[in-house]
């Protein structure tokens, strides 16, 4: 489901009829406000990375793999019981924005309002999606090997 504004319908209209499924694995992407490269700054990226994996955000759902890029975040999320994807995304964005504003003295919005999610359908999609995530910094030319990029993790390591 893509939750971006289109033709005046708004975010709520795009989510109408969608449900969150416990146990479902989602590939989630959200961007910084105006695609600003906020996390090109190492101190700001480290602050955001710590907040993104804070266990208080992940009390019901599980973060399987993630990468924080200079202007966006990708995550593989296993949605837990009694959790809804929009509420989880709101917790993650709120927590990271609060930490970045406090620790890095950043004024203004951190994240764009929208996010994109895709429900994975097969086990092989999970590993392919995880590989896609961790190779993102290599494809972007930030590093030559994924292990050299400091802002990512996966449960398989």
GROMACS .gro file of N, CA and C in nm:
model
  471
    1UNK      N    1   0.085  -0.117   0.000
    1UNK     CA    2   0.000   0.000   0.000
    1UNK      C    3   0.088   0.122   0.000
    2UNK      N    4   0.063   0.212  -0.086
    2UNK     CA    5   0.137   0.337  -0.089
    2UNK      C    6   0.052   0.444  -0.023
    3UNK      N    7   0.108   0.510   0.077
    3UNK     CA    8   0.030   0.611   0.148
    3UNK      C    9   0.087   0.748   0.119
    4UNK      N   10   0.073   0.789  -0.003
    4UNK     CA   11   0.115   0.923  -0.041
    4UNK      C   12  -0.006   1.000  -0.091
    5UNK      N   13   0.002   1.130  -0.087
    5UNK     CA   14  -0.110   1.215  -0.128
    5UNK      C   15  -0.127   1.207  -0.280
    6UNK      N   16  -0.252   1.194  -0.323
    6UNK     CA   17  -0.277   1.194  -0.467
    6UNK      C   18  -0.410   1.263  -0.496
    7UNK      N   19  -0.411   1.347  -0.593
    7UNK     CA   20  -0.531   1.412  -0.647
    7UNK      C   21  -0.626   1.463  -0.540
    8UNK      N   22  -0.576   1.514  -0.429
    8UNK     CA   23  -0.663   1.571  -0.329
    8UNK      C   24  -0.736   1.470  -0.243
    9UNK      N   25  -0.710   1.342  -0.258
    9UNK     CA   26  -0.781   1.243  -0.179
    9UNK      C   27  -0.724   1.230  -0.039
   10UNK      N   28  -0.598   1.259  -0.020
   10UNK     CA   29  -0.538   1.255   0.113
   10UNK      C   30  -0.496   1.116   0.156
   11UNK      N   31  -0.418   1.114   0.262
   11UNK     CA   32  -0.363   0.989   0.315
   11UNK      C   33  -0.473   0.895   0.365
   12UNK      N   34  -0.573   0.948   0.433
   12UNK     CA   35  -0.679   0.864   0.488
   12UNK      C   36  -0.754   0.790   0.378
   13UNK      N   37  -0.780   0.856   0.268
   13UNK     CA   38  -0.852   0.792   0.158
   13UNK      C   39  -0.773   0.677   0.099
   14UNK      N   40  -0.642   0.691   0.094
   14UNK     CA   41  -0.560   0.585   0.038
   14UNK      C   42  -0.552   0.463   0.131
   15UNK      N   43  -0.572   0.485   0.261
   15UNK     CA   44  -0.566   0.374   0.357
   15UNK      C   45  -0.702   0.308   0.377
   16UNK      N   46  -0.807   0.367   0.326
   16UNK     CA   47  -0.942   0.315   0.346
   16UNK      C   48  -0.951   0.171   0.297
   17UNK      N   49  -1.002   0.085   0.383
   17UNK     CA   50  -1.020  -0.055   0.345
   17UNK      C   51  -0.898  -0.141   0.371
   18UNK      N   52  -0.787  -0.082   0.409
   18UNK     CA   53  -0.665  -0.158   0.437
   18UNK      C   54  -0.668  -0.206   0.581
   19UNK      N   55  -0.614  -0.323   0.604
   19UNK     CA   56  -0.604  -0.376   0.739
   19UNK      C   57  -0.461  -0.418   0.766
   20UNK      N   58  -0.425  -0.418   0.893
   20UNK     CA   59  -0.295  -0.468   0.935
   20UNK      C   60  -0.314  -0.612   0.980
   21UNK      N   61  -0.224  -0.700   0.938
   21UNK     CA   62  -0.237  -0.841   0.968
   21UNK      C   63  -0.125  -0.885   1.060
   22UNK      N   64  -0.161  -0.931   1.180
   22UNK     CA   65  -0.061  -0.980   1.274
   22UNK      C   66   0.015  -1.097   1.211
   23UNK      N   67   0.145  -1.098   1.229
   23UNK     CA   68   0.229  -1.203   1.173
   23UNK      C   69   0.275  -1.175   1.030
   24UNK      N   70   0.213  -1.081   0.964
   24UNK     CA   71   0.251  -1.045   0.828
   24UNK      C   72   0.383  -0.970   0.831
   25UNK      N   73   0.467  -0.995   0.732
   25UNK     CA   74   0.593  -0.921   0.719
   25UNK      C   75   0.576  -0.815   0.612
   26UNK      N   76   0.613  -0.694   0.647
   26UNK     CA   77   0.599  -0.579   0.558
   26UNK      C   78   0.736  -0.520   0.529
   27UNK      N   79   0.757  -0.481   0.405
   27UNK     CA   80   0.870  -0.398   0.367
   27UNK      C   81   0.818  -0.255   0.373
   28UNK      N   82   0.876  -0.175   0.461
   28UNK     CA   83   0.829  -0.039   0.486
   28UNK      C   84   0.938   0.060   0.446
   29UNK      N   85   0.898   0.167   0.383
   29UNK     CA   86   0.989   0.275   0.347
   29UNK      C   87   0.925   0.407   0.384
   30UNK      N   88   1.001   0.493   0.449
   30UNK     CA   89   0.957   0.632   0.464
   30UNK      C   90   1.076   0.725   0.447
   31UNK      N   91   1.046   0.846   0.403
   31UNK     CA   92   1.151   0.941   0.365
   31UNK      C   93   1.158   1.056   0.463
   32UNK      N   94   1.269   1.127   0.457
   32UNK     CA   95   1.281   1.248   0.536
   32UNK      C   96   1.193   1.357   0.474
   33UNK      N   97   1.165   1.458   0.553
   33UNK     CA   98   1.086   1.571   0.506
   33UNK      C   99   1.157   1.637   0.387
   34UNK      N  100   1.085   1.650   0.277
   34UNK     CA  101   1.138   1.708   0.152
   34UNK      C  102   1.262   1.635   0.100
   35UNK      N  103   1.276   1.507   0.137
   35UNK     CA  104   1.390   1.424   0.096
   35UNK      C  105   1.524   1.489   0.132
   36UNK      N  106   1.524   1.569   0.238
   36UNK     CA  107   1.646   1.632   0.285
   36UNK      C  108   1.742   1.523   0.333
   37UNK      N  109   1.870   1.538   0.305
   37UNK     CA  110   1.971   1.438   0.341
   37UNK      C  111   2.016   1.457   0.487
   38UNK      N  112   1.920   1.454   0.578
   38UNK     CA  113   1.946   1.475   0.720
   38UNK      C  114   2.049   1.378   0.775
   39UNK      N  115   2.044   1.253   0.729
   39UNK     CA  116   2.127   1.150   0.789
   39UNK      C  117   2.257   1.127   0.715
   40UNK      N  118   2.296   1.225   0.633
   40UNK     CA  119   2.432   1.225   0.578
   40UNK      C  120   2.529   1.268   0.687
   41UNK      N  121   2.477   1.336   0.789
   41UNK     CA  122   2.558   1.375   0.905
   41UNK      C  123   2.569   1.254   0.998
   42UNK      N  124   2.691   1.205   1.024
   42UNK     CA  125   2.708   1.083   1.105
   42UNK      C  126   2.650   1.090   1.246
   43UNK      N  127   2.664   1.202   1.313
   43UNK     CA  128   2.610   1.213   1.449
   43UNK      C  129   2.457   1.204   1.447
   44UNK      N  130   2.395   1.272   1.351
   44UNK     CA  131   2.249   1.268   1.339
   44UNK      C  132   2.202   1.128   1.300
   45UNK      N  133   2.276   1.062   1.210
   45UNK     CA  134   2.241   0.926   1.169
   45UNK      C  135   2.251   0.830   1.287
   46UNK      N  136   2.354   0.844   1.369
   46UNK     CA  137   2.370   0.755   1.484
   46UNK      C  138   2.258   0.776   1.585
   47UNK      N  139   2.220   0.900   1.608
   47UNK     CA  140   2.108   0.930   1.697
   47UNK      C  141   1.981   0.865   1.645
   48UNK      N  142   1.954   0.881   1.517
   48UNK     CA  143   1.833   0.823   1.458
   48UNK      C  144   1.838   0.671   1.460
   49UNK      N  145   1.953   0.613   1.431
   49UNK     CA  146   1.966   0.466   1.430
   49UNK      C  147   1.937   0.408   1.568
   50UNK      N  148   1.991   0.471   1.672
   50UNK     CA  149   1.962   0.424   1.809
   50UNK      C  150   1.813   0.431   1.839
   51UNK      N  151   1.749   0.540   1.798
   51UNK     CA  152   1.605   0.555   1.823
   51UNK      C  153   1.523   0.455   1.741
   52UNK      N  154   1.566   0.426   1.619
   52UNK     CA  155   1.492   0.333   1.533
   52UNK      C  156   1.487   0.192   1.590
   53UNK      N  157   1.589   0.153   1.665
   53UNK     CA  158   1.592   0.018   1.721
   53UNK      C  159   1.556   0.015   1.869
   54UNK      N  160   1.512   0.126   1.922
   54UNK     CA  161   1.476   0.134   2.063
   54UNK      C  162   1.366   0.031   2.094
   55UNK      N  163   1.389  -0.057   2.191
   55UNK     CA  164   1.290  -0.161   2.223
   55UNK      C  165   1.152  -0.108   2.259
   56UNK      N  166   1.143   0.015   2.305
   56UNK     CA  167   1.012   0.072   2.339
   56UNK      C  168   0.923   0.088   2.216
   57UNK      N  169   0.983   0.099   2.098
   57UNK     CA  170   0.904   0.105   1.974
   57UNK      C  171   0.859  -0.034   1.930
   58UNK      N  172   0.928  -0.136   1.976
   58UNK     CA  173   0.910  -0.271   1.925
   58UNK      C  174   0.857  -0.366   2.031
   59UNK      N  175   0.757  -0.324   2.106
   59UNK     CA  176   0.705  -0.408   2.214
   59UNK      C  177   0.617  -0.521   2.161
   60UNK      N  178   0.551  -0.501   2.049
   60UNK     CA  179   0.462  -0.604   1.994
   60UNK      C  180   0.509  -0.655   1.859
   61UNK      N  181   0.573  -0.573   1.782
   61UNK     CA  182   0.621  -0.611   1.648
   61UNK      C  183   0.772  -0.632   1.652
   62UNK      N  184   0.826  -0.689   1.544
   62UNK     CA  185   0.969  -0.720   1.539
   62UNK      C  186   1.032  -0.657   1.415
   63UNK      N  187   1.146  -0.595   1.436
   63UNK     CA  188   1.225  -0.539   1.327
   63UNK      C  189   1.324  -0.645   1.282
   64UNK      N  190   1.307  -0.696   1.160
   64UNK     CA  191   1.391  -0.805   1.110
   64UNK      C  192   1.516  -0.755   1.040
   65UNK      N  193   1.505  -0.647   0.966
   65UNK     CA  194   1.620  -0.589   0.896
   65UNK      C  195   1.586  -0.443   0.869
   66UNK      N  196   1.691  -0.360   0.863
   66UNK     CA  197   1.667  -0.218   0.838
   66UNK      C  198   1.794  -0.153   0.786
   67UNK      N  199   1.775  -0.040   0.720
   67UNK     CA  200   1.886   0.044   0.677
   67UNK      C  201   1.839   0.189   0.680
   68UNK      N  202   1.922   0.276   0.737
   68UNK     CA  203   1.896   0.419   0.739
   68UNK      C  204   1.986   0.484   0.635
   69UNK      N  205   1.924   0.538   0.534
   69UNK     CA  206   1.996   0.607   0.428
   69UNK      C  207   1.994   0.758   0.457
   70UNK      N  208   2.073   0.837   0.385
   70UNK     CA  209   2.075   0.982   0.412
   70UNK      C  210   1.937   1.048   0.407
   71UNK      N  211   1.847   1.000   0.321
   71UNK     CA  212   1.717   1.065   0.309
   71UNK      C  213   1.596   0.971   0.321
   72UNK      N  214   1.619   0.849   0.368
   72UNK     CA  215   1.505   0.758   0.388
   72UNK      C  216   1.545   0.639   0.475
   73UNK      N  217   1.443   0.562   0.513
   73UNK     CA  218   1.461   0.442   0.595
   73UNK      C  219   1.383   0.328   0.531
   74UNK      N  220   1.444   0.210   0.528
   74UNK     CA  221   1.376   0.087   0.487
   74UNK      C  222   1.377  -0.008   0.606
   75UNK      N  223   1.269  -0.080   0.625
   75UNK     CA  224   1.266  -0.181   0.729
   75UNK      C  225   1.181  -0.300   0.689
   76UNK      N  226   1.223  -0.417   0.734
   76UNK     CA  227   1.142  -0.538   0.724
   76UNK      C  228   1.082  -0.561   0.861
   77UNK      N  229   0.951  -0.555   0.869
   77UNK     CA  230   0.881  -0.557   0.996
   77UNK      C  231   0.785  -0.674   1.001
   78UNK      N  232   0.794  -0.754   1.108
   78UNK     CA  233   0.695  -0.859   1.134
   78UNK      C  234   0.595  -0.798   1.231
   79UNK      N  235   0.473  -0.776   1.185
   79UNK     CA  236   0.372  -0.709   1.266
   79UNK      C  237   0.321  -0.803   1.375
   80UNK      N  238   0.319  -0.755   1.497
   80UNK     CA  239   0.279  -0.835   1.612
   80UNK      C  240   0.130  -0.828   1.640
   81UNK      N  241   0.088  -0.915   1.731
   81UNK     CA  242  -0.051  -0.915   1.777
   81UNK      C  243  -0.084  -0.779   1.838
   82UNK      N  244  -0.204  -0.734   1.819
   82UNK     CA  245  -0.253  -0.609   1.877
   82UNK      C  246  -0.170  -0.488   1.835
   83UNK      N  247  -0.107  -0.495   1.719
   83UNK     CA  248  -0.036  -0.380   1.665
   83UNK      C  249  -0.094  -0.352   1.527
   84UNK      N  250  -0.093  -0.229   1.488
   84UNK     CA  251  -0.139  -0.189   1.355
   84UNK      C  252  -0.023  -0.116   1.288
   85UNK      N  253  -0.004  -0.140   1.162
   85UNK     CA  254   0.108  -0.081   1.091
   85UNK      C  255   0.110   0.072   1.101
   86UNK      N  256  -0.002   0.142   1.080
   86UNK     CA  257   0.004   0.288   1.092
   86UNK      C  258   0.048   0.334   1.232
   87UNK      N  259   0.003   0.265   1.336
   87UNK     CA  260   0.042   0.302   1.472
   87UNK      C  261   0.190   0.275   1.495
   88UNK      N  262   0.240   0.164   1.443
   88UNK     CA  263   0.382   0.132   1.455
   88UNK      C  264   0.468   0.237   1.385
   89UNK      N  265   0.432   0.273   1.264
   89UNK     CA  266   0.507   0.374   1.188
   89UNK      C  267   0.505   0.506   1.263
   90UNK      N  268   0.390   0.542   1.318
   90UNK     CA  269   0.378   0.666   1.394
   90UNK      C  270   0.472   0.664   1.516
   91UNK      N  271   0.478   0.550   1.588
   91UNK     CA  272   0.570   0.538   1.703
   91UNK      C  273   0.715   0.555   1.661
   92UNK      N  274   0.754   0.488   1.553
   92UNK     CA  275   0.892   0.493   1.506
   92UNK      C  276   0.929   0.636   1.466
   93UNK      N  277   0.845   0.698   1.384
   93UNK     CA  278   0.874   0.834   1.338
   93UNK      C  279   0.877   0.934   1.454
   94UNK      N  280   0.783   0.923   1.544
   94UNK     CA  281   0.777   1.015   1.658
   94UNK      C  282   0.900   1.000   1.746
   95UNK      N  283   0.936   0.877   1.776
   95UNK     CA  284   1.052   0.852   1.862
   95UNK      C  285   1.181   0.904   1.800
   96UNK      N  286   1.203   0.873   1.672
   96UNK     CA  287   1.327   0.917   1.608
   96UNK      C  288   1.330   1.069   1.593
   97UNK      N  289   1.219   1.129   1.556
   97UNK     CA  290   1.216   1.275   1.541
   97UNK      C  291   1.244   1.343   1.674
   98UNK      N  292   1.185   1.292   1.781
   98UNK     CA  293   1.208   1.350   1.913
   98UNK      C  294   1.357   1.342   1.951
   99UNK      N  295   1.419   1.229   1.929
   99UNK     CA  296   1.561   1.212   1.962
   99UNK      C  297   1.650   1.301   1.876
  100UNK      N  298   1.621   1.309   1.747
  100UNK     CA  299   1.702   1.392   1.658
  100UNK      C  300   1.690   1.539   1.696
  101UNK      N  301   1.570   1.582   1.727
  101UNK     CA  302   1.551   1.723   1.766
  101UNK      C  303   1.624   1.753   1.898
  102UNK      N  304   1.614   1.660   1.993
  102UNK     CA  305   1.675   1.682   2.124
  102UNK      C  306   1.828   1.671   2.118
  103UNK      N  307   1.879   1.561   2.065
  103UNK     CA  308   2.024   1.535   2.069
  103UNK      C  309   2.102   1.613   1.966
  104UNK      N  310   2.042   1.642   1.853
  104UNK     CA  311   2.113   1.709   1.744
  104UNK      C  312   2.068   1.853   1.724
  105UNK      N  313   1.979   1.900   1.810
  105UNK     CA  314   1.929   2.037   1.802
  105UNK      C  315   1.878   2.069   1.661
  106UNK      N  316   1.803   1.974   1.609
  106UNK     CA  317   1.744   1.992   1.475
  106UNK      C  318   1.606   2.053   1.491
  107UNK      N  319   1.584   2.164   1.428
  107UNK     CA  320   1.452   2.228   1.430
  107UNK      C  321   1.379   2.191   1.302
  108UNK      N  322   1.253   2.170   1.315
  108UNK     CA  323   1.173   2.140   1.197
  108UNK      C  324   1.143   1.993   1.182
  109UNK      N  325   1.065   1.960   1.081
  109UNK     CA  326   1.023   1.820   1.060
  109UNK      C  327   1.142   1.731   1.024
  110UNK      N  328   1.134   1.607   1.067
  110UNK     CA  329   1.236   1.507   1.032
  110UNK      C  330   1.184   1.419   0.919
  111UNK      N  331   1.065   1.363   0.937
  111UNK     CA  332   1.010   1.267   0.841
  111UNK      C  333   0.895   1.327   0.760
  112UNK      N  334   0.881   1.281   0.638
  112UNK     CA  335   0.764   1.313   0.557
  112UNK      C  336   0.643   1.241   0.617
  113UNK      N  337   0.525   1.288   0.590
  113UNK     CA  338   0.404   1.229   0.649
  113UNK      C  339   0.376   1.089   0.599
  114UNK      N  340   0.401   1.064   0.475
  114UNK     CA  341   0.360   0.938   0.413
  114UNK      C  342   0.462   0.827   0.436
  115UNK      N  343   0.421   0.707   0.402
  115UNK     CA  344   0.512   0.592   0.399
  115UNK      C  345   0.460   0.495   0.294
  116UNK      N  346   0.545   0.404   0.256
  116UNK     CA  347   0.508   0.300   0.161
  116UNK      C  348   0.527   0.166   0.229
  117UNK      N  349   0.433   0.076   0.211
  117UNK     CA  350   0.451  -0.059   0.264
  117UNK      C  351   0.411  -0.161   0.160
  118UNK      N  352   0.474  -0.276   0.169
  118UNK     CA  353   0.445  -0.387   0.079
  118UNK      C  354   0.445  -0.514   0.163
  119UNK      N  355   0.334  -0.587   0.162
  119UNK     CA  356   0.324  -0.713   0.235
  119UNK      C  357   0.395  -0.822   0.155
  120UNK      N  358   0.492  -0.887   0.218
  120UNK     CA  359   0.565  -0.995   0.150
  120UNK      C  360   0.478  -1.120   0.148
  121UNK      N  361   0.488  -1.195   0.039
  121UNK     CA  362   0.399  -1.310   0.020
  121UNK      C  363   0.467  -1.445   0.037
  122UNK      N  364   0.597  -1.454   0.013
  122UNK     CA  365   0.665  -1.584   0.015
  122UNK      C  366   0.790  -1.575   0.100
  123UNK      N  367   0.832  -1.688   0.153
  123UNK     CA  368   0.955  -1.694   0.231
  123UNK      C  369   1.075  -1.644   0.151
  124UNK      N  370   1.083  -1.680   0.023
  124UNK     CA  371   1.198  -1.635  -0.056
  124UNK      C  372   1.197  -1.483  -0.075
  125UNK      N  373   1.080  -1.421  -0.071
  125UNK     CA  374   1.072  -1.276  -0.078
  125UNK      C  375   1.140  -1.212   0.043
  126UNK      N  376   1.134  -1.277   0.157
  126UNK     CA  377   1.191  -1.223   0.279
  126UNK      C  378   1.343  -1.207   0.265
  127UNK      N  379   1.410  -1.310   0.221
  127UNK     CA  380   1.555  -1.301   0.205
  127UNK      C  381   1.594  -1.205   0.092
  128UNK      N  382   1.519  -1.205  -0.014
  128UNK     CA  383   1.545  -1.111  -0.123
  128UNK      C  384   1.525  -0.967  -0.076
  129UNK      N  385   1.422  -0.942   0.002
  129UNK     CA  386   1.398  -0.808   0.055
  129UNK      C  387   1.508  -0.768   0.151
  130UNK      N  388   1.555  -0.860   0.235
  130UNK     CA  389   1.664  -0.830   0.328
  130UNK      C  390   1.792  -0.796   0.251
  131UNK      N  391   1.820  -0.871   0.147
  131UNK     CA  392   1.938  -0.840   0.063
  131UNK      C  393   1.925  -0.703  -0.002
  132UNK      N  394   1.806  -0.674  -0.050
  132UNK     CA  395   1.781  -0.543  -0.110
  132UNK      C  396   1.812  -0.432  -0.009
  133UNK      N  397   1.763  -0.449   0.114
  133UNK     CA  398   1.784  -0.347   0.217
  133UNK      C  399   1.933  -0.324   0.244
  134UNK      N  400   2.005  -0.430   0.272
  134UNK     CA  401   2.144  -0.413   0.314
  134UNK      C  402   2.234  -0.369   0.199
  135UNK      N  403   2.193  -0.390   0.075
  135UNK     CA  404   2.273  -0.347  -0.039
  135UNK      C  405   2.241  -0.204  -0.083
  136UNK      N  406   2.141  -0.143  -0.023
  136UNK     CA  407   2.101  -0.007  -0.058
  136UNK      C  408   2.216   0.092  -0.054
  137UNK      N  409   2.299   0.095   0.051
  137UNK     CA  410   2.412   0.190   0.053
  137UNK      C  411   2.515   0.163  -0.057
  138UNK      N  412   2.531   0.037  -0.097
  138UNK     CA  413   2.624   0.004  -0.204
  138UNK      C  414   2.570   0.057  -0.336
  139UNK      N  415   2.442   0.031  -0.364
  139UNK     CA  416   2.381   0.079  -0.488
  139UNK      C  417   2.382   0.231  -0.496
  140UNK      N  418   2.373   0.298  -0.381
  140UNK     CA  419   2.373   0.445  -0.378
  140UNK      C  420   2.515   0.503  -0.389
  141UNK      N  421   2.615   0.416  -0.388
  141UNK     CA  422   2.753   0.463  -0.399
  141UNK      C  423   2.811   0.518  -0.270
  142UNK      N  424   2.747   0.490  -0.157
  142UNK     CA  425   2.797   0.540  -0.028
  142UNK      C  426   2.915   0.458   0.023
  143UNK      N  427   2.915   0.328  -0.008
  143UNK     CA  428   3.023   0.237   0.031
  143UNK      C  429   3.039   0.133  -0.080
  144UNK      N  430   3.150   0.061  -0.076
  144UNK     CA  431   3.170  -0.047  -0.175
  144UNK      C  432   3.118  -0.181  -0.125
  145UNK      N  433   3.114  -0.199   0.006
  145UNK     CA  434   3.064  -0.325   0.065
  145UNK      C  435   2.963  -0.290   0.173
  146UNK      N  436   2.856  -0.368   0.181
  146UNK     CA  437   2.750  -0.335   0.276
  146UNK      C  438   2.800  -0.335   0.420
  147UNK      N  439   2.896  -0.420   0.454
  147UNK     CA  440   2.949  -0.424   0.590
  147UNK      C  441   3.021  -0.297   0.631
  148UNK      N  442   3.055  -0.214   0.537
  148UNK     CA  443   3.125  -0.089   0.567
  148UNK      C  444   3.029   0.023   0.607
  149UNK      N  445   2.901   0.002   0.581
  149UNK     CA  446   2.802   0.105   0.613
  149UNK      C  447   2.753   0.083   0.756
  150UNK      N  448   2.756   0.184   0.842
  150UNK     CA  449   2.727   0.161   0.984
  150UNK      C  450   2.580   0.163   1.025
  151UNK      N  451   2.488   0.204   0.940
  151UNK     CA  452   2.350   0.226   0.985
  151UNK      C  453   2.254   0.123   0.929
  152UNK      N  454   2.275  -0.003   0.963
  152UNK     CA  455   2.186  -0.110   0.920
  152UNK      C  456   2.204  -0.228   1.015
  153UNK      N  457   2.109  -0.320   1.011
  153UNK     CA  458   2.120  -0.444   1.088
  153UNK      C  459   2.017  -0.542   1.035
  154UNK      N  460   2.037  -0.668   1.070
  154UNK     CA  461   1.943  -0.775   1.033
  154UNK      C  462   1.950  -0.884   1.139
  155UNK      N  463   1.840  -0.948   1.165
  155UNK     CA  464   1.835  -1.052   1.269
  155UNK      C  465   1.916  -1.175   1.231
  156UNK      N  466   1.951  -1.191   1.105
  156UNK     CA  467   2.022  -1.309   1.059
  156UNK      C  468   2.171  -1.303   1.086
  157UNK      N  469   2.220  -1.193   1.140
  157UNK     CA  470   2.364  -1.180   1.167
  157UNK      C  471   2.401  -1.235   1.302
   0.00000   0.00000   0.00000
